[in-house]
XYZ file of C-alpha atoms in Angstrom:
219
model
C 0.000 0.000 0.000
C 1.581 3.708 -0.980
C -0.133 7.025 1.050
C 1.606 10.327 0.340
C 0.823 13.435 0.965
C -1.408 13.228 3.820
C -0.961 17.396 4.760
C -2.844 17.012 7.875
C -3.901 20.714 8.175
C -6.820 22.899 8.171
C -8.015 22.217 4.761
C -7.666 18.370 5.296
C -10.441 16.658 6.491
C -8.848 14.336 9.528
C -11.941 11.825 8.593
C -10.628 11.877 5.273
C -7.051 10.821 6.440
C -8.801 8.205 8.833
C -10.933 7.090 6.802
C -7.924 6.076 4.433
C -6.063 4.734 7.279
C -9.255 2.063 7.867
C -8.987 1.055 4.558
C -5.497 0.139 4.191
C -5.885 -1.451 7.537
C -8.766 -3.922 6.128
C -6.798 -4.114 2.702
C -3.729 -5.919 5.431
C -1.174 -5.615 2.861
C 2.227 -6.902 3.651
C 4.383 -3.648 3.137
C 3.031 -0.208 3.841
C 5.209 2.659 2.228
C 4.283 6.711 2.902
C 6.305 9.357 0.353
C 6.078 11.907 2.373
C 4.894 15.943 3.286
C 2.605 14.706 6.200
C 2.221 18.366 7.033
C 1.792 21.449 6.070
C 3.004 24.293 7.615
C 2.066 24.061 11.152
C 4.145 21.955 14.051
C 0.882 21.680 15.772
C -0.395 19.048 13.226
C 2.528 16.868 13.244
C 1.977 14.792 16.568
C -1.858 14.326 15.459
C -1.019 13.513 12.072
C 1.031 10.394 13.646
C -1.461 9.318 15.648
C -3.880 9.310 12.916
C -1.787 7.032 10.975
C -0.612 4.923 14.144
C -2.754 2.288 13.402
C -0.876 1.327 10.204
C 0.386 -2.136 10.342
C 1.610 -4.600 7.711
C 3.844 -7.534 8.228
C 7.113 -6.225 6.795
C 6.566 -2.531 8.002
C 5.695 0.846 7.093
C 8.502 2.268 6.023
C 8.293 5.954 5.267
C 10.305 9.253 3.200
C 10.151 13.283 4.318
C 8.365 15.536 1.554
C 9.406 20.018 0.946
C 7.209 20.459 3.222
C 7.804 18.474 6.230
C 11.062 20.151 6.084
C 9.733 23.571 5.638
C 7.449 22.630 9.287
C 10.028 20.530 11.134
C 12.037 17.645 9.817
C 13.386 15.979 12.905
C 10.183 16.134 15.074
C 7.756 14.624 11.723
C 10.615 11.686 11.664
C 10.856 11.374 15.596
C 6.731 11.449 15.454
C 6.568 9.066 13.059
C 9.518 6.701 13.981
C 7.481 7.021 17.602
C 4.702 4.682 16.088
C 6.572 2.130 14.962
C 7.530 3.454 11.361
C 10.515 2.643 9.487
C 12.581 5.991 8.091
C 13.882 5.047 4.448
C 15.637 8.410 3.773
C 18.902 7.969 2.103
C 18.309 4.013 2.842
C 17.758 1.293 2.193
C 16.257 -2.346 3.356
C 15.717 -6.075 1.938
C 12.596 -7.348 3.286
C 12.104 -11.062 3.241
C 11.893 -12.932 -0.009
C 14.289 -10.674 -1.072
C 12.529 -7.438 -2.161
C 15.069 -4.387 -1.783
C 13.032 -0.962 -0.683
C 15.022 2.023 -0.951
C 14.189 6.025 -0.534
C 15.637 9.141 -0.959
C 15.608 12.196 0.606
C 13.571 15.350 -0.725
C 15.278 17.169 -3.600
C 13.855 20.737 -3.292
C 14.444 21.065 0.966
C 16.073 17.716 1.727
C 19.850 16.152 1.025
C 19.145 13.073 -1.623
C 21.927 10.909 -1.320
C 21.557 8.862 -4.429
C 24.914 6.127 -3.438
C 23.890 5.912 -0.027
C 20.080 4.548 -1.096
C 21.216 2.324 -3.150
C 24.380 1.155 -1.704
C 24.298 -2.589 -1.584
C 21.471 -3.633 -3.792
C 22.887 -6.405 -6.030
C 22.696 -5.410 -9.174
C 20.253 -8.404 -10.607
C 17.362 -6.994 -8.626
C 14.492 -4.524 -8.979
C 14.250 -2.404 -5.947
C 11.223 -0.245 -4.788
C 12.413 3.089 -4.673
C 10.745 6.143 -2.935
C 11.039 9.485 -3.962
C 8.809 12.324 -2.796
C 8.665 14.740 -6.409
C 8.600 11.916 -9.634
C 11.033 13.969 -11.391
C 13.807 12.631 -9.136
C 13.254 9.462 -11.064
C 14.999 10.667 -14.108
C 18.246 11.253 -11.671
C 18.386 7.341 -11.219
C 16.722 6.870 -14.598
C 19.533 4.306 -15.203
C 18.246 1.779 -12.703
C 15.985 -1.079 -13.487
C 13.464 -0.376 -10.661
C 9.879 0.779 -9.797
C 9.154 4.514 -8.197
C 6.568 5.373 -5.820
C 6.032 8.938 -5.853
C 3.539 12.030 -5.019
C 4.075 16.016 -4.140
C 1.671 16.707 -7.356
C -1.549 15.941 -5.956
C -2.915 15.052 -9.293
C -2.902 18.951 -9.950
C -5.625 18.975 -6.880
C -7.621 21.566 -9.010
C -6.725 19.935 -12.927
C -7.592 23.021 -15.306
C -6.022 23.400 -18.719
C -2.884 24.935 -18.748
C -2.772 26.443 -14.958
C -2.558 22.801 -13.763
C 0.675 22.370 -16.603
C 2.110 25.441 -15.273
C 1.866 24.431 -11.279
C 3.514 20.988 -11.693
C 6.604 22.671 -13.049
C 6.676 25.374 -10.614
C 6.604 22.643 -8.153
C 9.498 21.076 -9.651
C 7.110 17.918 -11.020
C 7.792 18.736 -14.799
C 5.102 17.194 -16.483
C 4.439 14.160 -14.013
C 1.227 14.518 -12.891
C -0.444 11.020 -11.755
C -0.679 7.663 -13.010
C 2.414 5.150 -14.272
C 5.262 6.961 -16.658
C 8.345 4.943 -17.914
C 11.433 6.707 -17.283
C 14.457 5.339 -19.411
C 14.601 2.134 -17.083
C 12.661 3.132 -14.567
C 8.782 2.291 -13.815
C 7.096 5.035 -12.138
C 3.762 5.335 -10.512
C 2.830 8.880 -9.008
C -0.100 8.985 -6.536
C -2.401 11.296 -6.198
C -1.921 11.206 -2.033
C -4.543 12.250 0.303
C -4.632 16.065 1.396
C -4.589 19.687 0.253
C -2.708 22.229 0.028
C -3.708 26.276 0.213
C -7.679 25.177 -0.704
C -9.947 22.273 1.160
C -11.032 20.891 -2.090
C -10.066 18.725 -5.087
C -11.209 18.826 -8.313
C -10.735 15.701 -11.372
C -8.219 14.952 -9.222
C -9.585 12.743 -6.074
C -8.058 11.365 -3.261
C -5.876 8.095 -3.517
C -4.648 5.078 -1.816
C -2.632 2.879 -4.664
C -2.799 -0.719 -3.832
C 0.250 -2.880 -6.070
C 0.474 -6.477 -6.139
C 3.894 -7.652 -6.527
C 4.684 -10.716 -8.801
C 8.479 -12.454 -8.787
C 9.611 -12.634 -12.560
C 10.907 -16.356 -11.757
């Protein structure tokens, strides 16, 4: 199961975000994986933001990246909040789960430090990691590895309109990845719309996700 961009904040609806939460919880996947800005802009919302998600479990974790604006709010005390429940921090990491699935993240690259050799240090090379990356364009800086992406920060567009929604995406640094899979040189990436909003309390053509992947061995 991927969640991103939760932004617990004003203009997101907390029964919304638990709502979500339920679902995952009754979908009991085995990996749970969250790409980041959990925030906003206000400390305030970080401790209740981690308590909303608290009740995330899956059998080989929840295993989670920082989004821009989790570091614009506070960096350390959304990771201490979150590693507080019981979550896994992925940033500039990486871990094999059992079976031999390699997850790996990265760190923001607008606020954060993405250490690309440090994430992916150790994965043997005849494998297909799970990378997570907070803005999809990142993908085209590790374009060269055979991989799949999990991504968000786009929102969809929140509010898609012709052009304007063209025009945010690349002032956000997104470039023209909006939602949905893309194929990146070698890498296969799926950007979510996440959860919450940012500046207005609505959405519109661009609803609310949770992306559910099944994962299939190629032998």
């Amino acid at each position: 199961a991927h969640l991103t961009d939760i932004h617990r904040c004003w203009c997101t609806s907390d029964a919304l975000l638990r709502r979500a939460v339920r679902e995952v919880c009754v979908a009991t996947p085995d990996i749970v994986v969250l790409t980041g800005d959990f925030v906003t802009e206000h400390t305030h919302d970080i401790l209740p933001c981690a308590e909303i998600l608290a009740p995330l479990k899956a059998l080989f974790g929840v295993h989670f990246i920082l989004g821009n604006h989790d570091y614009t709010t506070d960096a350390p005390a959304v990771t201490r909040a979150l590693e507080g429940v019981g979550f896994h921090s992925l940033i500039n990491r990486n871990v094999c789960i059992e079976g031999g699935l390699w997850l790996a993240g990265l760190d923001d690259d607008r606020e954060g430090e993405p250490f690309f050799h440090r994430a992916f240090a150790g994965i043997p090379p005849n494998t297909t990691p799970i990378v997570l990356c907070h803005n999809p364009a990142m993908a085209e800086m590790f374009s060269y590895l055979e991989c799949y992406a999990f991504a968000g920060h786009t929102h969809g567009g929140q509010i898609v309109l012709p052009l304007l929604t063209d025009y945010k995406l690349y002032h956000i640094g997104a470039k023209h990845y909006k939602a949905g899979w893309y194929s990146v040189e070698r890498v296969r990436l799926y950007v979510s719309r996440g959860l919450g909003n940012v500046a207005l309390p609505f959405r519109l053509f661009a609803p609310p996700e949770i992306a559910l992947f099944t994962l299939k061995s190629k032998q």
